[in-house]
Every structure is written in C-alpha cells, then in structure tokens.
Coordinates of C-alpha atoms and ligand atoms in Angstrom, one line a residue:
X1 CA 5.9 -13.5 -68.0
X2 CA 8.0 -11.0 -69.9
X3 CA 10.5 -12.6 -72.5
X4 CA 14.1 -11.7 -72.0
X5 CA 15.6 -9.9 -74.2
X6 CA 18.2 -11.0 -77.0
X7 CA 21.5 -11.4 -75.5
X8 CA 24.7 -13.8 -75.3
X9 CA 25.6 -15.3 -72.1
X10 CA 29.3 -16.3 -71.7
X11 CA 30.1 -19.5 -68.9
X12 CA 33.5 -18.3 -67.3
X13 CA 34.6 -22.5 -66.3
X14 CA 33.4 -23.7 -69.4
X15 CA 35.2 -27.0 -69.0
X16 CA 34.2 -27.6 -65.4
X17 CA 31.7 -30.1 -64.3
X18 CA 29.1 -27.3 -63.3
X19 CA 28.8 -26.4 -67.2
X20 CA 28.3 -29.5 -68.5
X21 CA 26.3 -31.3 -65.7
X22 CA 24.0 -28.4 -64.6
X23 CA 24.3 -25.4 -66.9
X24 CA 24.2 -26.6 -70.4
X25 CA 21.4 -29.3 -69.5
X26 CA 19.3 -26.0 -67.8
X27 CA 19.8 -24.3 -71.2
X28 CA 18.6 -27.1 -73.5
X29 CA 15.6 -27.1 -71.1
X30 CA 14.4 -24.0 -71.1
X31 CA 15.4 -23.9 -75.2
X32 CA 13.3 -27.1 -75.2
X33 CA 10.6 -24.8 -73.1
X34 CA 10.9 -21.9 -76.0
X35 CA 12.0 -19.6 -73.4
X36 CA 15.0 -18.4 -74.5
X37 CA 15.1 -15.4 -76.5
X38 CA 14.9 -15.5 -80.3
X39 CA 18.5 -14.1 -81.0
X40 CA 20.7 -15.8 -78.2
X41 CA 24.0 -17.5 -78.2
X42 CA 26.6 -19.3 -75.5
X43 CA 29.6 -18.3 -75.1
X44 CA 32.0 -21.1 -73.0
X45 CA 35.4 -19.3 -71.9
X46 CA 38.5 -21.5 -70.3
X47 CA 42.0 -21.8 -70.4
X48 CA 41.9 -25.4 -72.6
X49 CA 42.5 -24.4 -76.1
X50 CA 39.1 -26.3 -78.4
X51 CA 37.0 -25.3 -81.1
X52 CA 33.3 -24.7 -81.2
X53 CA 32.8 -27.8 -82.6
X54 CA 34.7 -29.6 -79.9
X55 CA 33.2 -27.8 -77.2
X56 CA 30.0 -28.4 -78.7
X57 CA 30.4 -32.2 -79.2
X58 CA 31.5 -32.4 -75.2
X59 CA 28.2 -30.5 -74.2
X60 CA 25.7 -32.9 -75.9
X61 CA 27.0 -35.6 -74.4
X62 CA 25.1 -34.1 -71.0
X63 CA 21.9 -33.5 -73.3
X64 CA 18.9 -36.0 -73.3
X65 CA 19.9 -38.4 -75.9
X66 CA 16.3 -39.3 -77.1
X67 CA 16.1 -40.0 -80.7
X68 CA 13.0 -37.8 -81.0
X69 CA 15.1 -34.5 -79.8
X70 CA 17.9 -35.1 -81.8
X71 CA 17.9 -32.5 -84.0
X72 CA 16.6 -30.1 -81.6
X73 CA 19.6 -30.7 -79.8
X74 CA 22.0 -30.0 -82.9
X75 CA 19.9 -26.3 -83.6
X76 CA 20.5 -25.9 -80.1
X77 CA 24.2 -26.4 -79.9
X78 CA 24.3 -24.0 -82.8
X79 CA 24.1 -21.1 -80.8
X80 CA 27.1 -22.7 -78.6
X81 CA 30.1 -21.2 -79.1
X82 CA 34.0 -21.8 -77.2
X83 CA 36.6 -19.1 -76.4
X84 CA 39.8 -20.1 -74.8
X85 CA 41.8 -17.2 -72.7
X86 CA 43.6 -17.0 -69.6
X87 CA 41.3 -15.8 -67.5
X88 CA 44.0 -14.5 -65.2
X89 CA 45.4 -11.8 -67.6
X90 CA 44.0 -8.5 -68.1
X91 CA 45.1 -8.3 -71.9
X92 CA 43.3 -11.6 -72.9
X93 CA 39.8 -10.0 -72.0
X94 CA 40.0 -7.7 -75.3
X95 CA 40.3 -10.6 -77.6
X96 CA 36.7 -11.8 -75.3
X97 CA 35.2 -8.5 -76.0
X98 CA 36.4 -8.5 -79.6
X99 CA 34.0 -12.5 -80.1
X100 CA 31.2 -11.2 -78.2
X101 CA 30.9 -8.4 -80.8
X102 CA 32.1 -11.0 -83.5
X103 CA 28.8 -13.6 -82.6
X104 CA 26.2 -10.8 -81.4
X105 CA 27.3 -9.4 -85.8
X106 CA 26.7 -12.7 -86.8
X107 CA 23.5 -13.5 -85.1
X108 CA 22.5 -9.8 -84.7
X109 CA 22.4 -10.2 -81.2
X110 CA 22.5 -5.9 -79.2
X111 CA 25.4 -6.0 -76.6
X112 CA 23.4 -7.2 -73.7
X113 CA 25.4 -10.0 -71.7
X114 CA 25.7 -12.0 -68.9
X115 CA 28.4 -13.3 -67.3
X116 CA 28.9 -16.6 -65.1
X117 CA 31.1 -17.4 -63.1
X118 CA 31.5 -21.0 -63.0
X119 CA 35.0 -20.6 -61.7
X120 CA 37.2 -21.6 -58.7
X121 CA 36.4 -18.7 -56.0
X122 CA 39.3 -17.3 -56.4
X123 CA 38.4 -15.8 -59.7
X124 CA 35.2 -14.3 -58.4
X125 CA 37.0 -11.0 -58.0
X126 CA 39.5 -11.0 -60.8
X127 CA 37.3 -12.0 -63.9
X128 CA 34.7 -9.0 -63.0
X129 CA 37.8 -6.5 -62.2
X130 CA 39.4 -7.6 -66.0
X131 CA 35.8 -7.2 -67.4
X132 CA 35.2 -3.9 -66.5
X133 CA 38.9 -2.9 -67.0
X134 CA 37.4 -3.8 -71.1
X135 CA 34.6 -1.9 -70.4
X136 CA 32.2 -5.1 -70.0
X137 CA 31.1 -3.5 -66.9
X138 CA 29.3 -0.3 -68.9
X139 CA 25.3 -0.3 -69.3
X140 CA 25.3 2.4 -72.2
X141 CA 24.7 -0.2 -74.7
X142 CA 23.0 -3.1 -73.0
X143 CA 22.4 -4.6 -70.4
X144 CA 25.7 -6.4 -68.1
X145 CA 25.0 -8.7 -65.4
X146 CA 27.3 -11.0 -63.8
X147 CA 25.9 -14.6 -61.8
X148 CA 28.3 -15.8 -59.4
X149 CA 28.3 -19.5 -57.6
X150 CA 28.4 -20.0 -54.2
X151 CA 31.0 -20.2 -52.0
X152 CA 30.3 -16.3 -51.6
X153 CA 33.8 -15.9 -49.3
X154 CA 35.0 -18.2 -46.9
X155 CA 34.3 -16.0 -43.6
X156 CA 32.6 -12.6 -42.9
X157 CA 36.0 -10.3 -43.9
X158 CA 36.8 -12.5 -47.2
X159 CA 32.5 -11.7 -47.9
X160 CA 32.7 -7.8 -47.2
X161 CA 36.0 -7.7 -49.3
X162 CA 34.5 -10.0 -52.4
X163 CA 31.3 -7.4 -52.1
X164 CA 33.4 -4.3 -52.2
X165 CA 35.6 -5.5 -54.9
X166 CA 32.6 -6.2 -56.7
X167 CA 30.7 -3.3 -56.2
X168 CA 33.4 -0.8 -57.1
X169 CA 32.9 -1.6 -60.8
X170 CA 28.7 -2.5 -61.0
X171 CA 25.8 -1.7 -59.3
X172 CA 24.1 -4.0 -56.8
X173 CA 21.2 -4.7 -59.1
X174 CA 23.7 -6.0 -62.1
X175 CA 25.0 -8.4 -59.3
X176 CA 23.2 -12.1 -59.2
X177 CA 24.5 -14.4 -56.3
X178 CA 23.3 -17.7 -56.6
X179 CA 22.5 -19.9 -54.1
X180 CA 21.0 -22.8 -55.7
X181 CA 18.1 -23.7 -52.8
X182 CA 16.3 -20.3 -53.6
X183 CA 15.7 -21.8 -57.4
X184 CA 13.9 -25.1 -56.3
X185 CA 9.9 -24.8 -56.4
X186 CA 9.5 -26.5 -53.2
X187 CA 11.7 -23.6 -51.4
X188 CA 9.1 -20.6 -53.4
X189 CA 5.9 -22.4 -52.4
X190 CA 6.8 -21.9 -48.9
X191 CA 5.5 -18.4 -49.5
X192 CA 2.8 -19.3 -51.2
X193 CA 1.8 -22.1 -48.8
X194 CA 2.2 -19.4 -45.9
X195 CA 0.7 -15.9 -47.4
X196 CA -1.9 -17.7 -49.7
X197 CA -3.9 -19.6 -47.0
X198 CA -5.9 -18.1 -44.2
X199 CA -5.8 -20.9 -42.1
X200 CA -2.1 -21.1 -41.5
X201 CA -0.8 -17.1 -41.3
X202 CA -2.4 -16.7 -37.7
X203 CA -1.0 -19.3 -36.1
X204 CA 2.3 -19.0 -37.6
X205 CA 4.0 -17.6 -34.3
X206 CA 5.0 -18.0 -30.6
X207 CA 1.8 -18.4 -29.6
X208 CA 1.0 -21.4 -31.8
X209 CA 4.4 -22.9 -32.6
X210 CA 6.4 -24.7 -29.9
X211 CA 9.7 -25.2 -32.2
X212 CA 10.7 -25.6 -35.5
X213 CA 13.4 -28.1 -37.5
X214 CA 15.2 -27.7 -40.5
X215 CA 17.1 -31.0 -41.7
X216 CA 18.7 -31.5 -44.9
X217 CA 20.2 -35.1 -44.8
X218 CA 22.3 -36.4 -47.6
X219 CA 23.1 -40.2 -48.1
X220 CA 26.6 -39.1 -50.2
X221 CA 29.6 -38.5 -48.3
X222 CA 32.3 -35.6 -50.2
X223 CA 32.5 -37.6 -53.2
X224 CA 35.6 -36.3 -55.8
X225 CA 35.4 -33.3 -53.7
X226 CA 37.2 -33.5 -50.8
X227 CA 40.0 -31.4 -51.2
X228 CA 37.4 -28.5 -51.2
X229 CA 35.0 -29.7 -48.7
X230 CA 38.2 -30.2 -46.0
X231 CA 38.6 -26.4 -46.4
X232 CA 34.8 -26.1 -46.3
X233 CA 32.6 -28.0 -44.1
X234 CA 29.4 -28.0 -43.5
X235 CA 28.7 -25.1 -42.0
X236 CA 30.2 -23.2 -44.7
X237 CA 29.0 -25.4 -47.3
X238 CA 25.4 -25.6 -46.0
X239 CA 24.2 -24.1 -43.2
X240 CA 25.7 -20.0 -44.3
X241 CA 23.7 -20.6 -47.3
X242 CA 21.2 -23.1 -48.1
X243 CA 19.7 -23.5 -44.2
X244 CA 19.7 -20.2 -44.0
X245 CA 17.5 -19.4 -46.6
X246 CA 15.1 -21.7 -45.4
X247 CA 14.9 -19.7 -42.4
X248 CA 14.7 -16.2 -43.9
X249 CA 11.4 -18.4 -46.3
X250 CA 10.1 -19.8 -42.6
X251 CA 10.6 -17.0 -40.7
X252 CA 9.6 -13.8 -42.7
X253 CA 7.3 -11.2 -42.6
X254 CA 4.8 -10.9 -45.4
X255 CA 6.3 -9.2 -48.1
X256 CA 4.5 -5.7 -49.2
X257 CA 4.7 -6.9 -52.5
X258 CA 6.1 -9.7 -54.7
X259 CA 9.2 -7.7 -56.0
X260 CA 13.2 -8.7 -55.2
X261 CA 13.7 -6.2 -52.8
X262 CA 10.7 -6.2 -50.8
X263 CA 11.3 -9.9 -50.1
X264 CA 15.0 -9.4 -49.6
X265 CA 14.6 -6.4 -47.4
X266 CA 12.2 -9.8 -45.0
X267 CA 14.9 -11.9 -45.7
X268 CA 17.7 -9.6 -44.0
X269 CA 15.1 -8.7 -41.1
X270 CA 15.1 -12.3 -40.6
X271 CA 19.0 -12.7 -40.5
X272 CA 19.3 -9.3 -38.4
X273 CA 16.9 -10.8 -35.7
X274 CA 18.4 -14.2 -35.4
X275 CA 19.8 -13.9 -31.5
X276 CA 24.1 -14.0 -32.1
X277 CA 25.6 -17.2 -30.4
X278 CA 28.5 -15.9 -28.5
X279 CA 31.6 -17.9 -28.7
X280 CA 31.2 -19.4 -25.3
X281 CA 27.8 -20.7 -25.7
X282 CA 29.1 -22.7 -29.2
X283 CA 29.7 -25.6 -27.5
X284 CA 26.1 -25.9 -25.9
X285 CA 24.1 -24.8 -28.8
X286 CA 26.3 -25.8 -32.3
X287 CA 27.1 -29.8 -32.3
X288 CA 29.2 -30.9 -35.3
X289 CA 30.0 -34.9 -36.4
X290 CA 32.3 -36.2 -38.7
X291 CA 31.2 -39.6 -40.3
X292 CA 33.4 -42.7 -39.6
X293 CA 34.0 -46.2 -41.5
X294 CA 30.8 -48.6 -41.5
X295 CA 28.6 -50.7 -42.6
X296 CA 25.3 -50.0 -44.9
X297 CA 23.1 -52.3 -46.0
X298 CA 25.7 -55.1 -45.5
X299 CA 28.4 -52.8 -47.4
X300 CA 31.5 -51.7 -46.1
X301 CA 31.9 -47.5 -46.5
X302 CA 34.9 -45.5 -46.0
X303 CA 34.8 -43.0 -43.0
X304 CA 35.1 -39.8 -43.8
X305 CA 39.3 -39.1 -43.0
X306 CA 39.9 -42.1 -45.6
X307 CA 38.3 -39.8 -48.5
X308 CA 40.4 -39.0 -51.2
X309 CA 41.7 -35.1 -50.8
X310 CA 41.1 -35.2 -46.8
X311 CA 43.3 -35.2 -44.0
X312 CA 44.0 -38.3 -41.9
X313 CA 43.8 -36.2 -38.9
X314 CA 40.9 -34.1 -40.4
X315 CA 38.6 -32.1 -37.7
X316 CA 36.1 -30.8 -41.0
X317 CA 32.5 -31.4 -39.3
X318 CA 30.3 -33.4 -42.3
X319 CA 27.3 -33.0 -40.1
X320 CA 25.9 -29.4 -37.7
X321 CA 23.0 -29.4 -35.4
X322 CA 22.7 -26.5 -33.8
X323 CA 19.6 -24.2 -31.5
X324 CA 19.1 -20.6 -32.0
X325 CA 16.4 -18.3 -31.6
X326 CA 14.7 -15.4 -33.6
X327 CA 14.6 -12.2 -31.6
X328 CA 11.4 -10.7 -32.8
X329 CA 8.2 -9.7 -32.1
X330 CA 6.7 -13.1 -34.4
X331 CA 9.2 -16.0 -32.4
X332 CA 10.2 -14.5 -29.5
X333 CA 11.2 -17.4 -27.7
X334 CA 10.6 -20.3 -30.2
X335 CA 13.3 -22.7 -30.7
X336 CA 14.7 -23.2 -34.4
X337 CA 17.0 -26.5 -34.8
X338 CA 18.8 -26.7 -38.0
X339 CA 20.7 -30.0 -38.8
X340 CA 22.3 -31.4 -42.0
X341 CA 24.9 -33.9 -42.9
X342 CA 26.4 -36.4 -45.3
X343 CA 26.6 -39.7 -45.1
X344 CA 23.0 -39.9 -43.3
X345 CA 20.5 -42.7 -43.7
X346 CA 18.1 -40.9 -46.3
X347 CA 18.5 -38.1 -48.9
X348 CA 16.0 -35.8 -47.2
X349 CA 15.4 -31.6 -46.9
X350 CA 12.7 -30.6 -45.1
X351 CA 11.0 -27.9 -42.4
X352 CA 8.6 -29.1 -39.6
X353 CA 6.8 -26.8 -37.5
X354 CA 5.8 -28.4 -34.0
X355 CA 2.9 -26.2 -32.8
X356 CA 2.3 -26.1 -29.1
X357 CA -0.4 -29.0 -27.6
X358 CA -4.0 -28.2 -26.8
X359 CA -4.5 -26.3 -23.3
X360 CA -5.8 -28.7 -21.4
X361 CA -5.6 -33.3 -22.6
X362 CA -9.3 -34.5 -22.8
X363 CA -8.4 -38.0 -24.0
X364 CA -5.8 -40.6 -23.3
X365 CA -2.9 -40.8 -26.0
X366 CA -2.1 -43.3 -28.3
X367 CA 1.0 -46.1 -27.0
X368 CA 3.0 -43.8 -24.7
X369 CA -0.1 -41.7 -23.2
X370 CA 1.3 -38.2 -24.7
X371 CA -0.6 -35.8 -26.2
X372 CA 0.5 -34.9 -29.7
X373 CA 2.4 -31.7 -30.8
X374 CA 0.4 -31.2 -34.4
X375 CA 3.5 -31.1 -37.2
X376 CA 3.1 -29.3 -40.3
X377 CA 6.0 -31.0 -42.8
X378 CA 7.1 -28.7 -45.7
X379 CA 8.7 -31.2 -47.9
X380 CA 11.6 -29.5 -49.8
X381 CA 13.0 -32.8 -51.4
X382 CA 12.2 -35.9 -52.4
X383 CA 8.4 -36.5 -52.7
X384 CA 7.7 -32.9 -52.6
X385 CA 4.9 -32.2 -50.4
X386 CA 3.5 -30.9 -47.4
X387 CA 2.4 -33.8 -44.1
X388 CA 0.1 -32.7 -41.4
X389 CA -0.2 -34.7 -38.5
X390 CA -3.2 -34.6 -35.7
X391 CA -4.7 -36.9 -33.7
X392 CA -7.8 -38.8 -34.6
X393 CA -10.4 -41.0 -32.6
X394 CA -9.4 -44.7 -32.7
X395 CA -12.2 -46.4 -33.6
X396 CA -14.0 -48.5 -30.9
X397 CA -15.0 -48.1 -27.8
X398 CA -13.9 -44.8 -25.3
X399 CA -11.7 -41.6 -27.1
X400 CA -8.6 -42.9 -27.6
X401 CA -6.3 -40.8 -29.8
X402 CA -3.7 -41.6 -32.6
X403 CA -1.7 -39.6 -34.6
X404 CA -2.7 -39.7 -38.6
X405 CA -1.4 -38.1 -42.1
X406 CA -2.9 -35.9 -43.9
X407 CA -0.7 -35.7 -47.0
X408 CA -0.2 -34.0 -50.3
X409 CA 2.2 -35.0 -53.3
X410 CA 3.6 -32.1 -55.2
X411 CA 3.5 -34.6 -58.1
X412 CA -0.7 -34.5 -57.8
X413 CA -0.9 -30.8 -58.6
X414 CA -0.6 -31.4 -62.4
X415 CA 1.7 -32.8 -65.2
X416 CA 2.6 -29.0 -66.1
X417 CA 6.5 -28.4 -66.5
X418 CA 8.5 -28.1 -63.3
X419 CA 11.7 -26.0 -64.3
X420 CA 14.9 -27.4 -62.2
X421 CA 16.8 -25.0 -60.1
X422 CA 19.5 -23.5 -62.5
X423 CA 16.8 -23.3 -65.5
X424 CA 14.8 -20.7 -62.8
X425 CA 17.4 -18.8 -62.3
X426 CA 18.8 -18.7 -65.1
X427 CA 15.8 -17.7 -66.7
X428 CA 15.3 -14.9 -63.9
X429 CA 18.6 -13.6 -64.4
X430 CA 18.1 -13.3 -68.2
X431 CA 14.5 -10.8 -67.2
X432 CA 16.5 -9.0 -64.8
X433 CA 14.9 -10.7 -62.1
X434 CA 17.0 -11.0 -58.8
X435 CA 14.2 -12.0 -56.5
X436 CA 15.7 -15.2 -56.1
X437 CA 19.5 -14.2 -55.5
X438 CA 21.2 -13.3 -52.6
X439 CA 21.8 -9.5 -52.2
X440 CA 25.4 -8.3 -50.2
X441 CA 23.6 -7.6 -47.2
X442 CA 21.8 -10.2 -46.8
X443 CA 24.8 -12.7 -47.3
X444 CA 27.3 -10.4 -45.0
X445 CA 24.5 -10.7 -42.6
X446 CA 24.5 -14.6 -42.9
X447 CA 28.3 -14.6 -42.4
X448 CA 27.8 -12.4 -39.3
X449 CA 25.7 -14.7 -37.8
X450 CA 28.0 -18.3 -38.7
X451 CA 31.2 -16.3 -38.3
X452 CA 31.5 -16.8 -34.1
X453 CA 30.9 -20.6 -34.9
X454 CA 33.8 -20.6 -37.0
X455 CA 36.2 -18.7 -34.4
X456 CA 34.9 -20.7 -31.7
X457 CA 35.6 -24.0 -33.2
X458 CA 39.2 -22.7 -34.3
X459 CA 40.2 -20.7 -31.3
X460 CA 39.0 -23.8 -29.1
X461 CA 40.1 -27.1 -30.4
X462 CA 38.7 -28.6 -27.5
X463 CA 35.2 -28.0 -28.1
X464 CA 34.4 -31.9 -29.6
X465 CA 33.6 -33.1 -32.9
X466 CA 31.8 -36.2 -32.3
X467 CA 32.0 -39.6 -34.9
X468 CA 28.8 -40.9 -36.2
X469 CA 29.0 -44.2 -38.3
X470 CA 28.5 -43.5 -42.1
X471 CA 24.5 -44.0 -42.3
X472 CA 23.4 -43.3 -38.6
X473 CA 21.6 -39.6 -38.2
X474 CA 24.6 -38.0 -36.8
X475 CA 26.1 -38.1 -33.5
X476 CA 24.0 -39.7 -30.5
X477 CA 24.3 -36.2 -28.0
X478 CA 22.2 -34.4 -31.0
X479 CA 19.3 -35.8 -29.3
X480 CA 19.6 -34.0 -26.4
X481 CA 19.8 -30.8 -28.1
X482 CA 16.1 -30.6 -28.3
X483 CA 14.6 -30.0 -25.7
X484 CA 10.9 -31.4 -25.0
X485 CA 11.1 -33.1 -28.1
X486 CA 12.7 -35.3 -30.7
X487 CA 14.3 -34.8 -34.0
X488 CA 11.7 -36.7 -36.5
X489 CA 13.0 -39.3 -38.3
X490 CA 12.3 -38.7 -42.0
X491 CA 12.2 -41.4 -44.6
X492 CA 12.1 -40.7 -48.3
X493 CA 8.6 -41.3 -48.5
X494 CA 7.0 -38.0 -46.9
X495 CA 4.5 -39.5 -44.8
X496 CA 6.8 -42.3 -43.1
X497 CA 9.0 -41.7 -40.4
X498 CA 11.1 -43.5 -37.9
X499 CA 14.5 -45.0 -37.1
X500 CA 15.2 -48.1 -39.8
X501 CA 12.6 -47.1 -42.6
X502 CA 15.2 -47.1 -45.8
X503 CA 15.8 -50.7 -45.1
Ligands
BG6_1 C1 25.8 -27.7 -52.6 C2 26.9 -28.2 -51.6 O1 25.8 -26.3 -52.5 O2 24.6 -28.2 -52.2 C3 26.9 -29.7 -51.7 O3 28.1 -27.7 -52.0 C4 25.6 -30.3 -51.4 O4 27.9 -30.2 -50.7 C5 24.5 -29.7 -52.3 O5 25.6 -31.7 -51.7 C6 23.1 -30.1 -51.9 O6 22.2 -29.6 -52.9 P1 20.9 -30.5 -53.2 O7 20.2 -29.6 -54.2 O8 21.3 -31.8 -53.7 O9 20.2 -30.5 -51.9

C-alpha cells in the first residue's frame, strides 16, 4: 500500500456533528493505525469564532477516552488546528490560503491539500468556486482534491448543475464524491466474494438466478433530523445512493482490472442498463410507506408526522420497495426488489440472491411440500457474513428435504484491523485513490434512473403512500410486489429469519 503523501486536510463544517462524530474519530484511527503521513495537519474551518485549543478540547471529547491512549490522543490533537471564516464570502478565503501556508511553514508540510465538505449542500458549489477564485484549485504545486458528502443534488437538473459548477474549476479526477456504503468492507468483498471464487461467477445470471433482494432496514425513525429528511426521503436519501451501489457491486461485469475507472466504467454499465420505469408504471412497481404511531416492545413510539421538523400533513415516504429489471445480456429478465426503511423491526442491510429450483422435484419438501429456491445471503450489516441455504435429507426413514445454513461470520476471518467507512475513504482519498467514490456520470445516471419516481409521485398525488406501524416491515401490499416469492425476514443474527425474531 503506498503511503500518502505529506499534506493538510481542511474540514469545511468543522463544528457540525459529521466532524466530530465520524471524521475526527476516522482520523485518530487511522493516526492510531500509523497511516497517516509523517508531516500532516487538520485544519477545521466554520463561521463560530474558537481557538485551536478550543476546537481541539471539543474534538477529544469524540476520541476513545482509554487511559492507555491518552497521550496518543494529545500528540494527535497537535496537528489539529481551527480557522473561523464566513464561508459565504469570497474575500475571507485569502485569509484560509494565507493559514494553510502558515501551518504547512510550521510543520513543513508542501502545499498538497484536501478539502471536505462537511457542509449544508448548499455550499457544495460555493466553497469550491471561492477556493479556486484563491487559486486553491491549481495543481502546480501540490496536489488539490476536494471530498464532498452526500446529498449529491436533490434531482437530476440540481446533479448536472452541481457537476458542471464543479467541473469548470477541477478536473474530474481531483473530484471525490462520497457515498459512505462504498467505504464498508462488507460492500468491497462483494467483488471479491463474486470474481475470486469459481464456483459462484457461472451461475451468477439469468440462467441460475430467479430474483434478487436488496433490504436495508433501520430500527431509527429521522431522529434530530427531520427537517432535512421531510425535504428528502428515502428515495433520495437511500435508494439514489446507497441501494444503488449495491446494485452496480451485484450486478457488474468483471472489471478488466482493479483500478477506479475500470470498475466505475461496470458500475455506470450497470446504471445505463437498469430498464427506466416510466411514470405510469410508478404506481405498480415503486411502493412507498410512511411509519405511523405504535407500540414496540410494550413502548409507545411517535409516528412519523409527530417528529420534530416534519409536517403534520407530511407525504415524505420513510420506507420504498420497488421491482426493476436490468436490461442486459447477464439479467435479462431477472427481477431485482430493492426495499429500505426506518422505523423497521431490525437494523439490517443485506443482498439475497434466489437462484432458480432444480429442473425437475425428486423428493417431497419439508412442511409446506415446496421445493426450495437455494439463497445466497450477502450480509452487509450486522453480523457480517454470507448464509447459504439448501436443502438437506432429514434424517430417518424416505428423502425428505429441509432447508439448512451453511454460514460464515466475518468476525471468524481474523482479529486483523477492520478500518470503518470514513477511515477507508479517507485514507483513499489521501493516495489519490477514487475507486471507491462516485464519479459525475455515474451519479447523473443514478438520478436519471430515480428522477421519473420523483415526478410521478409529485405530478400524481394520488398515487398512495401507505402507513405501516413503527416496527412492522413496511406496508402489508409490499408483499405482493414479489412475485413467486417472499421478502425474507431478516433478523439481526445472519442465519435467523422470520416474522417476530427480535422479540
Ligand atoms: C445516510 C442516510 O446516508 O445513511 C441516513 O442519510 C441513514 O438516513 C444512513 O440512516 C444509513 O447508514 P448506515 O451506515 O447506518 O447503514
């Protein structure tokens, strides 16, 4: 693995919750991991006027407080330093430029930076337009690269425009779009656990796979976040993004080679192939829920138009199942489900490919005489892992079948350090790495493909959003959206399933 080079990185947000929850804590582990390079400093930048030592003592609050790293976490916090401007005014970024040459002098750091925008969206295009307007933009010296969070636009034209904005002033490959997902180790061994093994490339196709499913369940409802998740939703806040990805990992060709763009350039085949669902089929194929007041596990919980920051009269879906197909030579008429939601019984991601029953039924079935669809589970989150169910002999008399597990824990593979999401990408970012980042096309493609949802539901208010009771697994009609099948029922534990298993 190459080491990055010797650079400062500056957190645009500095006071947000993203810093100090996710950012800071990704730093200190990969500090902790001695993968930072030698000469490196932080830079936090936001309006609130504080002092390095301030800003400083508010950061290790969100470090590990074990006595044993104590110190470690002081020498770390010495290469965190605080900037306040007004990130809205042009001027204010000379006196930014001025620090960052101030710190890289002191700690003989070259000009190589990165930028991240931990911002509200609405700065994703003004803080890289005031950058390069101070030159921050320019290569000559260093290297400049700029990370931006997710939401990437609200809608296909608000996407193309962020894009264009952005890539009048850098070149793609200084661009690093973040979509958390990408970053998780479960989400990368899905290549591995596909274009690795002999056994499961050949029948990863039509003529092997009946359908596939995609849930990612949450147990939280919106949290402290409402206001933004009333303008959201999830299809925006989910399915544009994070599902998505899953599908270009599921879904792709092999790569040629193991570099960003070869797997980006599968990724956007993916996205171009995905069949469009025309506005008029959106009610058939997209279902969306909204969770309402109930009870779980004896406990009263708010439905989701008493939240603090929503609407009474809200119609923001907190829960999408929808059917689509993949127009290609590989799933030609395979149906993908994708459904996620908050407020669901279980906190669960994961992808389960059905593949098609045997030809012709020797044996009698287990309870309910059916033969079995063999799944393949690709456990994304929690008890990482991969399930395969198939049917075995009952033991006894005659060839009755059951369906058994054949599991494995991510946890078994070996005590060796698992880096969280941001610390990978981070990390990636700082070798010039964008494998795991979104490029434009890829994420105007993905907005292509959500953006007749979003007319449809807007143009058409009678197209239903159906209540589900806080703690259910979304609306009852969701069944019915796949055909010849059910949804599993995923508990936390990888190799349970079924209706009531979080009691
Ligand atoms: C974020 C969404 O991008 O992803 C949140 O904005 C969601 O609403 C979160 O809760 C889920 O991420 P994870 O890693 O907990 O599955």
């Amino acid at each position: 693995m190459n080491h990055p080079e010797n650079h400062i990185l500056t957190i645009f947000g500095a006071s947000g919750d993203l810093t100090k929850r996710k950012l800071i804590p990704a730093l200190f582990e990969l500090y902790e991991q001695q993968l930072l390079p030698e000469k490196f400093a932080i830079l936090g930048v936001s309006r609130t006027v504080l002092s390095d030592q301030l800003f400083r003592e508010r950061m290790k609050e969100f470090l590990p407080s074990a006595a044993a790293t104590a110190v470690r976490i002081d020498r770390f916090l010495e290469s965190v330093f605080y900037q306040s401007i007004d990130t809205s005014n042009a001027v204010e970024y000379k006196t930014l430029k001025v620090r960052l040459e101030e710190i890289g002098e002191a700690l003989s750091i070259p000009p190589n930076y990165i930028f991240y925008l931990s911002t509200p969206p609405q700065m994703y295009q003004v803080i890289p337009q005031f950058l390069a307007e101070a030159g921050l933009n320019i290569e000559a010296t260093g290297f400049r690269r700029v990370i931006i969070e997710k939401p990437f636009g609200t809608d296909l034209s608000t996407a193309r425009a962020l894009n264009q904005g952005l890539l009048s002033n850098y070149e793609e490959s200084q661009l690093y779009r973040i979509d958390h997902y990408l970053g998780k180790e479960t989400v990368q061994n899905m290549l591995v656990t596909r274009f690795s093994n002999g056994i499961f490339e050949p029948i990863w196709n039509r003529n092997f796979v009946h359908h596939v499913e995609i849930t990612s369940a949450e147990t939280l409802g919106v949290e402290d976040r409402g206001g933004y998740y009333d303008h959201s939703g999830a299809l925006r806040d989910m399915v544009q993004n994070h599902l998505m990805q899953l599908v270009g990992m599921i879904a792709m060709e092999p790569p040629v080679v193991v570099e960003a763009n070869a797997i980006r350039n599968e990724m956007l085949k993916v996205f171009q192939s995905m069949r469009p669902i025309r506005e008029a089929d959106v009610a058939k194929q997209v279902f969306r829920g909204q969770y309402t007041a109930s009870h779980i596990h004896g406990q009263p919980v708010k439905g989701y138009r008493e939240e603090s920051g929503v609407g009474p009269d809200s119609r923001t879906e907190t829960f999408v199942a929808m059917k689509f197909f993949i127009d290609n030579f590989r799933w030609a008429g395979v149906p993908f489900y994708i459904r996620t939601g908050k407020k669901l019984p279980t906190r669960v991601t994961e992808v389960v490919i059905y593949f098609k029953t045997t030809p012709h039924h020797l044996f009698t079935y287990h309870s309910d005489n059916e033969p079995i669809n063999n799944q393949l589970v690709l456990r994304i989150q929690p008890d990482e892992g991969v399930l395969l169910k198939i049917g075995m002999k009952v033991p006894g008399a005659g060839f009755r079948v059951q369906t058994m597990n054949m599991d494995f824990h991510y946890n078994e593979l070996s005590t060796s350090y698992l880096p969280s999401a941001y610390s990978r990408l981070l990390l990636d970012c700082m070798q010039g790495d964008a494998t795991l980042y979104s490029r434009s096309d890829a994420v105007e493609k993905a907005w292509e493909y959500v953006q007749p949802i979003l007319d449809a539901w807007k143009n058409n208010p009678e197209i239903p959003i159906f209540g589900y009771p806080a703690g259910t697994w979304g609306p009852e009609m969701v069944d019915g959206l796949v055909e010849e099948g059910v949804w599993r029922r995923p508990c936390k534990n990888l190799a349970n399933d079924g209706e009531y298993c979080e009691l």
